Amino acid sequence: EIRRVHGTKIKVTLRYDPNDLGRIHVVDPSTGLTFEVPAKDQDYAANLSIWQHKAIRRYWQSYNATKERQITLAQ
């Protein structure tokens, strides 16, 4: 609704609970009303903390780096 009214380049304020990334809150700049927006992947994000998310990202980055090194060595 915000994009429909203001266009896609509108800047909004986002708020989130660092203990639950399953949803964010978007503040409408014209009314000040807050809209709750669920994460697209609830299986992953529901009740996931920012700390857990960062730990998972670090793990996958190191895993992918190791996998790429193995492929390069094999080639």
PDB file of C-alpha atoms in Angstrom:
ATOM      1  CA  GLU A   1       0.000   0.000   0.000  1.00  0.00           C
ATOM      2  CA  ILE A   2       2.838   2.417   0.847  1.00  0.00           C
ATOM      3  CA  ARG A   3       4.523   1.740  -2.501  1.00  0.00           C
ATOM      4  CA  ARG A   4       1.245   2.136  -4.352  1.00  0.00           C
ATOM      5  CA  VAL A   5       0.643   5.555  -2.813  1.00  0.00           C
ATOM      6  CA  HIS A   6       4.229   6.897  -2.747  1.00  0.00           C
ATOM      7  CA  GLY A   7       6.015   4.911  -5.458  1.00  0.00           C
ATOM      8  CA  THR A   8       8.774   2.326  -5.194  1.00  0.00           C
ATOM      9  CA  LYS A   9      11.558   4.751  -4.284  1.00  0.00           C
ATOM     10  CA  ILE A  10       9.956   5.923  -1.031  1.00  0.00           C
ATOM     11  CA  LYS A  11      12.196   5.750   2.026  1.00  0.00           C
ATOM     12  CA  VAL A  12      10.571   4.231   5.073  1.00  0.00           C
ATOM     13  CA  THR A  13      11.585   3.452   8.625  1.00  0.00           C
ATOM     14  CA  LEU A  14      11.931  -0.232   9.434  1.00  0.00           C
ATOM     15  CA  ARG A  15      11.812  -1.710  12.903  1.00  0.00           C
ATOM     16  CA  TYR A  16      12.476  -5.272  13.967  1.00  0.00           C
ATOM     17  CA  ASP A  17      12.776  -7.350  17.083  1.00  0.00           C
ATOM     18  CA  PRO A  18      16.348  -8.710  17.269  1.00  0.00           C
ATOM     19  CA  ASN A  19      14.942 -11.799  19.002  1.00  0.00           C
ATOM     20  CA  ASP A  20      12.443 -12.623  16.216  1.00  0.00           C
ATOM     21  CA  LEU A  21      13.281 -11.918  12.574  1.00  0.00           C
ATOM     22  CA  GLY A  22      10.007 -13.490  11.450  1.00  0.00           C
ATOM     23  CA  ARG A  23       8.501 -10.067  10.890  1.00  0.00           C
ATOM     24  CA  ILE A  24       9.458  -6.429  10.440  1.00  0.00           C
ATOM     25  CA  HIS A  25       7.489  -3.279  11.093  1.00  0.00           C
ATOM     26  CA  VAL A  26       7.294  -0.623   8.376  1.00  0.00           C
ATOM     27  CA  VAL A  27       6.358   2.937   9.340  1.00  0.00           C
ATOM     28  CA  ASP A  28       4.245   4.801   6.782  1.00  0.00           C
ATOM     29  CA  PRO A  29       5.968   8.188   6.379  1.00  0.00           C
ATOM     30  CA  SER A  30       2.749  10.074   5.651  1.00  0.00           C
ATOM     31  CA  THR A  31       0.585   8.724   8.493  1.00  0.00           C
ATOM     32  CA  GLY A  32       3.080   7.389  11.025  1.00  0.00           C
ATOM     33  CA  LEU A  33       1.125   4.130  11.150  1.00  0.00           C
ATOM     34  CA  THR A  34       3.132   0.936  11.519  1.00  0.00           C
ATOM     35  CA  PHE A  35       2.474  -2.145   9.398  1.00  0.00           C
ATOM     36  CA  GLU A  36       3.672  -5.600  10.342  1.00  0.00           C
ATOM     37  CA  VAL A  37       5.185  -7.498   7.424  1.00  0.00           C
ATOM     38  CA  PRO A  38       5.939 -11.220   7.817  1.00  0.00           C
ATOM     39  CA  ALA A  39       9.210 -12.630   6.483  1.00  0.00           C
ATOM     40  CA  LYS A  40       8.868 -14.473   3.176  1.00  0.00           C
ATOM     41  CA  ASP A  41      10.447 -17.627   4.587  1.00  0.00           C
ATOM     42  CA  GLN A  42       8.683 -18.236   7.890  1.00  0.00           C
ATOM     43  CA  ASP A  43      10.196 -21.725   8.181  1.00  0.00           C
ATOM     44  CA  TYR A  44      13.589 -20.042   8.507  1.00  0.00           C
ATOM     45  CA  ALA A  45      12.874 -16.688  10.137  1.00  0.00           C
ATOM     46  CA  ALA A  46      10.097 -17.287  12.676  1.00  0.00           C
ATOM     47  CA  ASN A  47      11.543 -16.907  16.189  1.00  0.00           C
ATOM     48  CA  LEU A  48      15.077 -16.645  14.757  1.00  0.00           C
ATOM     49  CA  SER A  49      17.261 -14.123  16.570  1.00  0.00           C
ATOM     50  CA  ILE A  50      19.682 -11.795  14.790  1.00  0.00           C
ATOM     51  CA  TRP A  51      22.524 -13.546  16.638  1.00  0.00           C
ATOM     52  CA  GLN A  52      21.396 -16.944  15.329  1.00  0.00           C
ATOM     53  CA  HIS A  53      21.049 -15.570  11.797  1.00  0.00           C
ATOM     54  CA  LYS A  54      24.567 -14.106  11.859  1.00  0.00           C
ATOM     55  CA  ALA A  55      25.988 -17.385  13.194  1.00  0.00           C
ATOM     56  CA  ILE A  56      24.261 -19.308  10.401  1.00  0.00           C
ATOM     57  CA  ARG A  57      25.591 -16.870   7.780  1.00  0.00           C
ATOM     58  CA  ARG A  58      29.145 -17.177   9.139  1.00  0.00           C
ATOM     59  CA  TYR A  59      28.880 -20.961   9.017  1.00  0.00           C
ATOM     60  CA  TRP A  60      27.586 -20.994   5.426  1.00  0.00           C
ATOM     61  CA  GLN A  61      30.212 -18.495   4.283  1.00  0.00           C
ATOM     62  CA  SER A  62      33.000 -20.655   5.709  1.00  0.00           C
ATOM     63  CA  TYR A  63      31.345 -23.827   4.352  1.00  0.00           C
ATOM     64  CA  ASN A  64      31.025 -22.365   0.837  1.00  0.00           C
ATOM     65  CA  ALA A  65      34.596 -21.048   0.918  1.00  0.00           C
ATOM     66  CA  THR A  66      35.848 -24.519   1.875  1.00  0.00           C
ATOM     67  CA  LYS A  67      33.709 -26.150  -0.823  1.00  0.00           C
ATOM     68  CA  GLU A  68      35.022 -23.731  -3.483  1.00  0.00           C
ATOM     69  CA  ARG A  69      38.626 -24.430  -2.408  1.00  0.00           C
ATOM     70  CA  GLN A  70      38.029 -28.166  -2.718  1.00  0.00           C
ATOM     71  CA  ILE A  71      36.609 -27.755  -6.232  1.00  0.00           C
ATOM     72  CA  THR A  72      39.547 -25.554  -7.246  1.00  0.00           C
ATOM     73  CA  LEU A  73      42.044 -28.045  -5.862  1.00  0.00           C
ATOM     74  CA  ALA A  74      40.280 -30.895  -7.635  1.00  0.00           C
ATOM     75  CA  GLN A  75      40.390 -29.038 -10.943  1.00  0.00           C
TER      76      GLN A  75
END
